[in-house]
Tab-separated table of C-alpha atoms and ligand atoms in Angstrom:
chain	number	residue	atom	x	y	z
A	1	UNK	CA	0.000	0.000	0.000
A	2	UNK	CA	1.120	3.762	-1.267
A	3	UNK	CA	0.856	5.736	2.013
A	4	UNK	CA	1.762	9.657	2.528
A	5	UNK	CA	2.706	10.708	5.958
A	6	UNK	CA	2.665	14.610	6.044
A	7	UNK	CA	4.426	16.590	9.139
A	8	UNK	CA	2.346	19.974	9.250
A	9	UNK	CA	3.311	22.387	12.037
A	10	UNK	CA	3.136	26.256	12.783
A	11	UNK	CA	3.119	28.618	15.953
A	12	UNK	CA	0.026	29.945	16.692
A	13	UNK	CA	-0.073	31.502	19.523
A	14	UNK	CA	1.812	30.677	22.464
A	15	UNK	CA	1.098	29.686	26.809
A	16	UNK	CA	2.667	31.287	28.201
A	17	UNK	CA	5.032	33.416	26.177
A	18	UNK	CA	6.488	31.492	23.602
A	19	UNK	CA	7.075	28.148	26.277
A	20	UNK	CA	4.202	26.091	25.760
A	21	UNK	CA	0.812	25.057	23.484
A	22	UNK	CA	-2.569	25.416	25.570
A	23	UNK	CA	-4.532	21.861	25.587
A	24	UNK	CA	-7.576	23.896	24.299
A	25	UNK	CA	-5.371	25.085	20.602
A	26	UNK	CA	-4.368	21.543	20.737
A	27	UNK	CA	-7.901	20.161	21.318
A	28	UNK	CA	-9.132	22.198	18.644
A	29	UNK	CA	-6.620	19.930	16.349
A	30	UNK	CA	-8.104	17.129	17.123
A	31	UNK	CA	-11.729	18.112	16.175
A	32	UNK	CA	-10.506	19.196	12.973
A	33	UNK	CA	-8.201	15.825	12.776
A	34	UNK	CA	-10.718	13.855	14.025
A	35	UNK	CA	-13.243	15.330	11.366
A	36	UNK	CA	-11.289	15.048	8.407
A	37	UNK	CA	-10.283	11.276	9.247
A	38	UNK	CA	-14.397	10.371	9.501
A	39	UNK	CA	-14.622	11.962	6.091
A	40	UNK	CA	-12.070	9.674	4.802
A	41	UNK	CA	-9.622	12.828	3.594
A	42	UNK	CA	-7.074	11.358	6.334
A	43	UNK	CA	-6.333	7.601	6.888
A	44	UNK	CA	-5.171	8.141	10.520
A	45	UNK	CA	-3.472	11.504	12.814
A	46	UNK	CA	-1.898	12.710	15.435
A	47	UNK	CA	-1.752	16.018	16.895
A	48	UNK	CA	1.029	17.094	19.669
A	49	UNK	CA	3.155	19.916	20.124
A	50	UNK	CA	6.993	21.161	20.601
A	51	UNK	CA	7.031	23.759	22.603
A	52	UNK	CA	4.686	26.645	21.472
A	53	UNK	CA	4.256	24.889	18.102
A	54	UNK	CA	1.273	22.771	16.929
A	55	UNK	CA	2.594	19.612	15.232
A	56	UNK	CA	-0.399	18.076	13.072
A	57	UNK	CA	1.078	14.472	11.425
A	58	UNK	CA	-1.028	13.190	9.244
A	59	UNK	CA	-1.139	9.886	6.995
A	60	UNK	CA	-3.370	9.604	3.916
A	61	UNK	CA	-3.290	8.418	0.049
A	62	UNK	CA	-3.127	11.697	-1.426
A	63	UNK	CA	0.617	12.204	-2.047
A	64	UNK	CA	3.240	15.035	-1.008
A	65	UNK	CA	1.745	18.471	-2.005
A	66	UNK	CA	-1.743	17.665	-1.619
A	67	UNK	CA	-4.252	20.790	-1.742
A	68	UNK	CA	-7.004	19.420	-0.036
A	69	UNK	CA	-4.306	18.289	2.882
A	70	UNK	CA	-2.627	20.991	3.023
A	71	UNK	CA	-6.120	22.966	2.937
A	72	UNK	CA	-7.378	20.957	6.008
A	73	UNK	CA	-3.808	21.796	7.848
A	74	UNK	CA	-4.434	25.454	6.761
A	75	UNK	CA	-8.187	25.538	8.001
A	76	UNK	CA	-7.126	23.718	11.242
A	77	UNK	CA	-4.193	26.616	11.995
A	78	UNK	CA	-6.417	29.103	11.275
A	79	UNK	CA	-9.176	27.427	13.926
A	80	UNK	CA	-6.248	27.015	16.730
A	81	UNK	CA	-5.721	31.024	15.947
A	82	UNK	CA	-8.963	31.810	16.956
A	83	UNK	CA	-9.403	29.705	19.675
A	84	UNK	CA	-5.565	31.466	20.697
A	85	UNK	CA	-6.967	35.044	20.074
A	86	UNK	CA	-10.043	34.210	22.330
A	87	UNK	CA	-7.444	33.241	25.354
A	88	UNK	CA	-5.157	36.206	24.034
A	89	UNK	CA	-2.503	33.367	23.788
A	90	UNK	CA	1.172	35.057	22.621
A	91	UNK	CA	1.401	35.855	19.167
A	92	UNK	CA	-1.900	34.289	18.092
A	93	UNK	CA	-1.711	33.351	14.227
A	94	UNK	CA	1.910	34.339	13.967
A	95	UNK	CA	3.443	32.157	11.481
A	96	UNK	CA	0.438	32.306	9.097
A	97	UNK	CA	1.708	34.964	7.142
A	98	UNK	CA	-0.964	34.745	4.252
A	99	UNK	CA	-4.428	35.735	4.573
A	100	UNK	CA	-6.197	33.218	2.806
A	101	UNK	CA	-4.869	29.858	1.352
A	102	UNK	CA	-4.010	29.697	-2.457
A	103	UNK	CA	-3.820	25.638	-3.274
A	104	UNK	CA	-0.457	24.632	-1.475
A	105	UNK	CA	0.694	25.539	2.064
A	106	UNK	CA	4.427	25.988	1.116
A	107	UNK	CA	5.342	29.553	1.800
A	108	UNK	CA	2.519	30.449	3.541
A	109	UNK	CA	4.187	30.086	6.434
A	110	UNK	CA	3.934	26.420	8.449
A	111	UNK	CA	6.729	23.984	8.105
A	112	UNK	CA	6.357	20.747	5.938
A	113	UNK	CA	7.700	17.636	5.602
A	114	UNK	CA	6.138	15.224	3.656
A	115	UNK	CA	7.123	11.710	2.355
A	116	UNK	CA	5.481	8.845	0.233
A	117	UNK	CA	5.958	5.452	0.130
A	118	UNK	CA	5.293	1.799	-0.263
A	119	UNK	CA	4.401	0.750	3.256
A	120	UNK	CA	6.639	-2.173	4.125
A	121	UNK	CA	6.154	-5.478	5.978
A	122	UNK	CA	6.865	-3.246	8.916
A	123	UNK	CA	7.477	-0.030	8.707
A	124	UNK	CA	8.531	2.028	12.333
A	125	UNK	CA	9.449	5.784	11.688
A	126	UNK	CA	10.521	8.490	14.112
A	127	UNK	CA	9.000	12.352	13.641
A	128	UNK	CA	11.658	14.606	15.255
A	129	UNK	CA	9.820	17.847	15.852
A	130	UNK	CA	12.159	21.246	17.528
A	131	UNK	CA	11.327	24.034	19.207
A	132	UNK	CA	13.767	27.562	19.190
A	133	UNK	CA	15.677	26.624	16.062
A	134	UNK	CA	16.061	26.660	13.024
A	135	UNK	CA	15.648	24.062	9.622
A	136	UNK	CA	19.653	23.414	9.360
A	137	UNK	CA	19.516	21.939	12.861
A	138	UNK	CA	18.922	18.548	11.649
A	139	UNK	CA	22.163	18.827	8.828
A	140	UNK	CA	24.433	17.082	11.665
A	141	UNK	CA	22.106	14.607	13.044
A	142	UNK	CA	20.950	13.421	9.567
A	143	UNK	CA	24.493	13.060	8.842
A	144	UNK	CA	25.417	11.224	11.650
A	145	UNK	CA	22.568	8.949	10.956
A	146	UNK	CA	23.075	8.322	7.626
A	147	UNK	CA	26.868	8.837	6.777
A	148	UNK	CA	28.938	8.873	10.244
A	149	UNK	CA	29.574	4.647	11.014
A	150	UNK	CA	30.932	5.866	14.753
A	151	UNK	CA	27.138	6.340	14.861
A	152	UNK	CA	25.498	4.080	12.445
A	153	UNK	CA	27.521	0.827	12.790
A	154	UNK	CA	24.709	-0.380	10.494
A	155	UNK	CA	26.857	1.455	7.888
A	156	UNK	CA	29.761	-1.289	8.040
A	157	UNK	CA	28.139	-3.992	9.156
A	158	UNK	CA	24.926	-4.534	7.537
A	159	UNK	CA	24.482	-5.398	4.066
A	160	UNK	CA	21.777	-3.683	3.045
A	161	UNK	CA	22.911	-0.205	4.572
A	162	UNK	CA	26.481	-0.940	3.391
A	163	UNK	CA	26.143	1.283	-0.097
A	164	UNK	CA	25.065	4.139	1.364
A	165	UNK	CA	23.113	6.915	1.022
A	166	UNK	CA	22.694	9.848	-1.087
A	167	UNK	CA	22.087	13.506	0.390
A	168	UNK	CA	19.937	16.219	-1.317
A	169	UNK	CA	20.766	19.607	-0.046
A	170	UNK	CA	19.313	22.844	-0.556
A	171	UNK	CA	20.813	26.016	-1.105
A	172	UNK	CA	17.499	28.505	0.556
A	173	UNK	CA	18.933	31.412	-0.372
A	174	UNK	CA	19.941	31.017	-4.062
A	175	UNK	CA	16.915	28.036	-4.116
A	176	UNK	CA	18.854	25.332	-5.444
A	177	UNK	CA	19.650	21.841	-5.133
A	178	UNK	CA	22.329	19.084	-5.414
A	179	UNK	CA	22.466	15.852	-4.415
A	180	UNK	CA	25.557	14.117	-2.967
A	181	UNK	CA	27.024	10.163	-2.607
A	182	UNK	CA	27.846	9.174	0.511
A	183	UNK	CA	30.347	7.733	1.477
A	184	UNK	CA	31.576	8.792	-1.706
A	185	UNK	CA	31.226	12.611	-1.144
A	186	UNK	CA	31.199	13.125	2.496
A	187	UNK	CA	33.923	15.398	2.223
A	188	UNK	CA	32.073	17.590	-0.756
A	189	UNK	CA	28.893	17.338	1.325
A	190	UNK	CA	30.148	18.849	5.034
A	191	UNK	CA	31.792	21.886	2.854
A	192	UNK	CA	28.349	22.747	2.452
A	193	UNK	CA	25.989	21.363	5.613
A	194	UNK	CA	28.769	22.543	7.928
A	195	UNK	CA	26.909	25.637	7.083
A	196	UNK	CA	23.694	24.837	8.040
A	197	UNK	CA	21.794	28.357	7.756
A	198	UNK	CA	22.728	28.398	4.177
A	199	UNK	CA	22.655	25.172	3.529
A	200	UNK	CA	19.894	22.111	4.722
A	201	UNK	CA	19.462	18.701	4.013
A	202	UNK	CA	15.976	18.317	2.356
A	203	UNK	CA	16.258	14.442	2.245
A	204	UNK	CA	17.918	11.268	2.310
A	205	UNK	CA	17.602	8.335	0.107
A	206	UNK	CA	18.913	4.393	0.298
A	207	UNK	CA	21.319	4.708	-3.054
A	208	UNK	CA	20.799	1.184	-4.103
A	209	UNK	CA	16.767	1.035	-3.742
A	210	UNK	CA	16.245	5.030	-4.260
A	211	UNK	CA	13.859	4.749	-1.399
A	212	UNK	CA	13.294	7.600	0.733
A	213	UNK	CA	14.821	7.643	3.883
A	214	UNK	CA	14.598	10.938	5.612
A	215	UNK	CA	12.312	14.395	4.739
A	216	UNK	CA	13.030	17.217	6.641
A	217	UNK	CA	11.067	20.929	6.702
A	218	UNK	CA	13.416	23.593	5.110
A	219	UNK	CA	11.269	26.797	5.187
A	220	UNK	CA	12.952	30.037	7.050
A	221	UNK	CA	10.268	32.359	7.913
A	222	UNK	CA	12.490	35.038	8.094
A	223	UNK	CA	13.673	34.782	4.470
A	224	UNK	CA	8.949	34.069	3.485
A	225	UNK	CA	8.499	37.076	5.481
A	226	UNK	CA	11.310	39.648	4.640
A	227	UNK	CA	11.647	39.936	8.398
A	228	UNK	CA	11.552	38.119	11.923
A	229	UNK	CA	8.462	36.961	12.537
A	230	UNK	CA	9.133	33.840	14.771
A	231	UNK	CA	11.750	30.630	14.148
A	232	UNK	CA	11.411	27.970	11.963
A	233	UNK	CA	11.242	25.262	14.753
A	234	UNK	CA	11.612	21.877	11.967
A	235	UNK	CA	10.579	18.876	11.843
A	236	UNK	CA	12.074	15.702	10.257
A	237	UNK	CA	10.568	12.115	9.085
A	238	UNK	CA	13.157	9.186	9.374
A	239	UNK	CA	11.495	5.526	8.209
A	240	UNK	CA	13.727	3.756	10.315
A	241	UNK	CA	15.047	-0.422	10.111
A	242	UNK	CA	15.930	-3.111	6.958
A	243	UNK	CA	17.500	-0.924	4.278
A	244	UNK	CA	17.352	2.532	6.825
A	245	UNK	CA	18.864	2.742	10.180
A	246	UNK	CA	17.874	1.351	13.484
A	247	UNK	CA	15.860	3.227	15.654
A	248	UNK	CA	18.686	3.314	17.893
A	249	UNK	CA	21.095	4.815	15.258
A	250	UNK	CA	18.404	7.198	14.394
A	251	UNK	CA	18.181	8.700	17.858
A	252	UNK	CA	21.607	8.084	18.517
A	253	UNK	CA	22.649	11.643	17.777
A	254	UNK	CA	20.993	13.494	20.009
A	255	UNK	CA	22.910	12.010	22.872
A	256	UNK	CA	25.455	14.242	22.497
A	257	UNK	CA	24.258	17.363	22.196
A	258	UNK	CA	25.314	20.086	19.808
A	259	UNK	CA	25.007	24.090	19.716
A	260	UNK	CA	22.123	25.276	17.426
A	261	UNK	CA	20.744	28.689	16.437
A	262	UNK	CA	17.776	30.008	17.430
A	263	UNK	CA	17.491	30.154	21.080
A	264	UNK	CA	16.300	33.645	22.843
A	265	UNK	CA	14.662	36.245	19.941
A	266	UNK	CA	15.736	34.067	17.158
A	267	UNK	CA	19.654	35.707	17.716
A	268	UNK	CA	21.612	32.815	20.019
A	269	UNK	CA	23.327	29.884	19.848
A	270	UNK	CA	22.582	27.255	22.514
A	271	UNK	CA	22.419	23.174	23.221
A	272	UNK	CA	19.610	21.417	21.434
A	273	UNK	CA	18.441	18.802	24.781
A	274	UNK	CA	16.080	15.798	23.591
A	275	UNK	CA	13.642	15.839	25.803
A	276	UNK	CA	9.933	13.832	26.215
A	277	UNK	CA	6.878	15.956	24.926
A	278	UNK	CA	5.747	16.915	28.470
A	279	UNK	CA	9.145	18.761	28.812
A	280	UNK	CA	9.288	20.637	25.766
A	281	UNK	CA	8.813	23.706	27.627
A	282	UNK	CA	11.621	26.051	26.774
A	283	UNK	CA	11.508	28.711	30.079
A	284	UNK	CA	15.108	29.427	30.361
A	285	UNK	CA	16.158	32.434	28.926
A	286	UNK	CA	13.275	31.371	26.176
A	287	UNK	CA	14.943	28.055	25.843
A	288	UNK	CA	17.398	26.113	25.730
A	289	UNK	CA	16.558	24.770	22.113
A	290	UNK	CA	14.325	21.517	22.110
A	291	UNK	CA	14.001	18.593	20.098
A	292	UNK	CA	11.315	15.734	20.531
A	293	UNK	CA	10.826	12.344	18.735
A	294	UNK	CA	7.766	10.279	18.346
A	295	UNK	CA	8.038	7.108	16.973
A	296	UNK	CA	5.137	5.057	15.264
A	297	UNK	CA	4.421	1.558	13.513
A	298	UNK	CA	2.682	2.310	10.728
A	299	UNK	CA	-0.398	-0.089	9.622
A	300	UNK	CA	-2.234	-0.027	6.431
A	301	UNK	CA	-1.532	3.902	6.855
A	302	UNK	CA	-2.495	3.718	10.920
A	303	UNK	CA	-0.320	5.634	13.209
A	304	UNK	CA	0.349	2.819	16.036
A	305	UNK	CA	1.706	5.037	18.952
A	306	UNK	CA	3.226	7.176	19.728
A	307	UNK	CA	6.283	6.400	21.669
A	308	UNK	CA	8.215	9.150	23.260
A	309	UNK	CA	11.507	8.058	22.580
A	310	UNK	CA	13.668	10.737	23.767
A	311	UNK	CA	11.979	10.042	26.987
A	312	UNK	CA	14.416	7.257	28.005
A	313	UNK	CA	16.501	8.166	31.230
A	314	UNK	CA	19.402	6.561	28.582
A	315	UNK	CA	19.001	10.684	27.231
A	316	UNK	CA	19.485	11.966	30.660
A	317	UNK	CA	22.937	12.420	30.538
A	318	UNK	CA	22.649	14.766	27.461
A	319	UNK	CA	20.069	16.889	29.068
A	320	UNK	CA	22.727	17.008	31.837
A	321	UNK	CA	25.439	18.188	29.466
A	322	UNK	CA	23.126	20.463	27.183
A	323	UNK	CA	22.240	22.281	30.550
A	324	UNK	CA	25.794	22.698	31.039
A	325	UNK	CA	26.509	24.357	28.080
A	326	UNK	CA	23.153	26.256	28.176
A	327	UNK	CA	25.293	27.622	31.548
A	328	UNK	CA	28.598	28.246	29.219
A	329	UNK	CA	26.827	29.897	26.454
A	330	UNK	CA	24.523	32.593	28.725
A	331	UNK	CA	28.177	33.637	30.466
A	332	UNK	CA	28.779	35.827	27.189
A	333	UNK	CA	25.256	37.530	27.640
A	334	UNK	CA	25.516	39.770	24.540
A	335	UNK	CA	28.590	38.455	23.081
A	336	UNK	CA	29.511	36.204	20.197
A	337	UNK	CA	29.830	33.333	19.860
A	338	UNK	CA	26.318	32.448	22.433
A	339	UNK	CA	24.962	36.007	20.389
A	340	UNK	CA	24.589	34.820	16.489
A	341	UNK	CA	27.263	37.326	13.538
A	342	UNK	CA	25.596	40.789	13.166
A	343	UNK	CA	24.272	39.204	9.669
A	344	UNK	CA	22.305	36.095	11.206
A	345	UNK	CA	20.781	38.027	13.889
A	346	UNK	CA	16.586	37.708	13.678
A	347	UNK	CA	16.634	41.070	16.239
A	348	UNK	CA	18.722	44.216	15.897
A	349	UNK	CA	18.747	47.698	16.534
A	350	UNK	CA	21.721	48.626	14.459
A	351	UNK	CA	20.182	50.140	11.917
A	352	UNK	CA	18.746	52.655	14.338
A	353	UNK	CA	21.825	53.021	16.809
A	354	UNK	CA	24.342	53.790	13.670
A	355	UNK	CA	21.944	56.328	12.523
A	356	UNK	CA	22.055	57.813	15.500
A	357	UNK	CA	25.571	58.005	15.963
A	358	UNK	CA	26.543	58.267	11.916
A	359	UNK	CA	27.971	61.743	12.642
A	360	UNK	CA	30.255	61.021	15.759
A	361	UNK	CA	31.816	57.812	13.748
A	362	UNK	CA	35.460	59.845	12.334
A	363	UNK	CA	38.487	58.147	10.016
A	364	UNK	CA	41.231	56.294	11.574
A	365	UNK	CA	44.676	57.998	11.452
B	401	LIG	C1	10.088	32.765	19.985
B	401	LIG	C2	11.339	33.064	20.679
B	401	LIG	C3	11.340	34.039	21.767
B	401	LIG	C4	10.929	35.435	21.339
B	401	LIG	C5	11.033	36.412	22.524
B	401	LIG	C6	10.445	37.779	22.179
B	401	LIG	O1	10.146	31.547	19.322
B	401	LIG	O2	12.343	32.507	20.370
B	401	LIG	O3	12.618	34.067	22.357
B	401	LIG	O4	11.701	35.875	20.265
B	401	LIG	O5	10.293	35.933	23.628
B	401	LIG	O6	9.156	37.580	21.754
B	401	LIG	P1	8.161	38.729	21.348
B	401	LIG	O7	8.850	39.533	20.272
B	401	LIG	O8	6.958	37.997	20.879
B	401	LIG	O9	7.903	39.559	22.586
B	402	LIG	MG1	6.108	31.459	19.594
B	403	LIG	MG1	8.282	27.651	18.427
């Protein structure tokens, strides 16, 4: 069976601040899930959240790209914004930036990520779904996952992962793509995800069955918007087992966490710390950055689950270490490196403070 699982998620309105969802946004979801599944639009859903961000995943037999799904995600974000502007949640409808939906969701404002496939014999994927960061976050995991054997062992030692993968990356600001061979290419590729707000990994396929492996959400909202209007907070499909990693390799990343941007007004760097669902409730200092991951058994399209998986106390220890270096990075308060290059900032007020001091600025000798 040919089954789409679509990852639709926005901010729309946040409890309190920008740390949490309300259950009454989230329960609005579900009516409109719950809805659309009787009328046989959806095969099966599931509605959660990361933080302040509404995560609607969503399996049907439509295909990537579908209007009608992407209308119902639409309708149901625009729903959750009223119910958000009756509670005068935070920044109620904020990443809708359009006012009424034109046929596809793409660059209206919510994040995608959307995959089809063949449903196999058994077929166990893991949504990965962040909070206070931004699309490239997921260029080192994937890699690590897919490309890195001191992570994927599977890599070496398993025949059917043995050939490799191939990496398609996406240039957002010039909108381009290439695709790279790995192992082949790994060198090639990091040139270019090293730089991951330039530079994101759109998706991952098994090289010798062209299957798709991974899908991740690449919109910035700054560069939709012409402006800061919130973060990009992605998400990330990864069909795990057989020809794809194991579970365990695919969450085997986030055990050591890394520095992201995105944390406090879209301008910081700071640890992204797996945590369970219940704890993605970035409070300090707005953060630190979050990442959650749910992971299903899919069954003739049915979503069996979820499991929390970054749950497990075997994650602890990260959260321990990421809290450590949430410590390191706040000692520079407004310095580089924890405050992002002048350039990558989402807040600034240098336009206005040069103006005001253009006239006492005078030549070096
Ligand atoms: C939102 C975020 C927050 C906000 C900050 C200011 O995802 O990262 O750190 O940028 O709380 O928010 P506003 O401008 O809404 O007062
Ligand atoms: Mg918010
Ligand atoms: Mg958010």
């Amino acid at each position: 069976m040919k089954v789409t699982l679509s990852v639709i998620k926005a901010d729309i309105g946040g409890y309190v601040g920008h740390t949490d969802s309300h259950p009454d946004v989230i329960a609005k979801a579900e009516e409109y899930m719950a809805r659309a599944k009787k009328a046989g639009l959806l095969v099966d859903y599931h509605v959660t959240k990361c933080g302040d961000d509404l995560q609607l995943i969503m399996t049907h037999q439509k295909g990537t790209n579908n209007g009608d799904i992407h209308k119902l995600a639409w309708d149901t974000f625009c729903a959750g914004t009223e119910v958000a502007k009756a509670l005068k949640l935070h920044g109620a409808g904020q990443d809708l930036l359009a006012d009424a939906f034109s046929g596809n969701i793409r660059g209206l404002g919510p994040g995608t990520a959307e995959m089809e496939f063949e449903e196999r014999g058994s077929e166990p994927i893991v949504i990965f779904m962040a909070d206070k960061t931004s699309s490239g976050a997921w260029n080192m995991p994937l890699y690590k996952m897919f490309a890195d054997p001191f992570n994927t062992i599977g890599l070496v030692i398993a025949e059917n992962l043995h050939d490799g993968f191939a990496f398609e990356v996406h240039d957002i600001k010039e909108s381009k793509k290439i695709t790279f061979n790995a192992p082949e290419e790994i060198y090639d590729l990091l040139v270019f995800i090293g730089a991951p707000s330039r530079y994101m990994i759109k998706a991952v396929y098994n090289k010798v069955t062209n299957n798709i492996a991974a899908v991740s959400s690449t919109e910035r909202l700054a560069l939709i918007a012409g402006r800061y209007v919130g973060k990009d907070d992605p998400v990330c499909i990864v069909r795990c087992q057989g020809e794809f990693p194991a579970v365990g390799e695919v969450l085997e990343p986030f055990a050591s966490p890394i520095l992201v941007e995105g944390w406090m007004r879209g301008s910081h760097m700071g640890p992204l710390m797996p945590v369970s669902v219940p704890d993605s409730t970035p409070s300090r200092f707005d953060g630190p950055p979050r990442v959650i991951g749910l992971g299903f058994q899919l069954s003739g399209g049915k979503l069996i689950g979820p499991r929390d998986l970054l749950a497990d106390k075997s994650f602890n220890l990260a959260r321990h270490q990421a809290n450590e270096m949430a410590d390191m990075m706040r000692r520079h308060g407004p310095f580089e490196p924890h405050r992002l290059p002048l350039e990558e900032m989402e807040y600034t007020t240098m336009p206005q403070v040069m103006k005001k001091l253009e006239g006492r600025f005078v030549k070096l000798d």
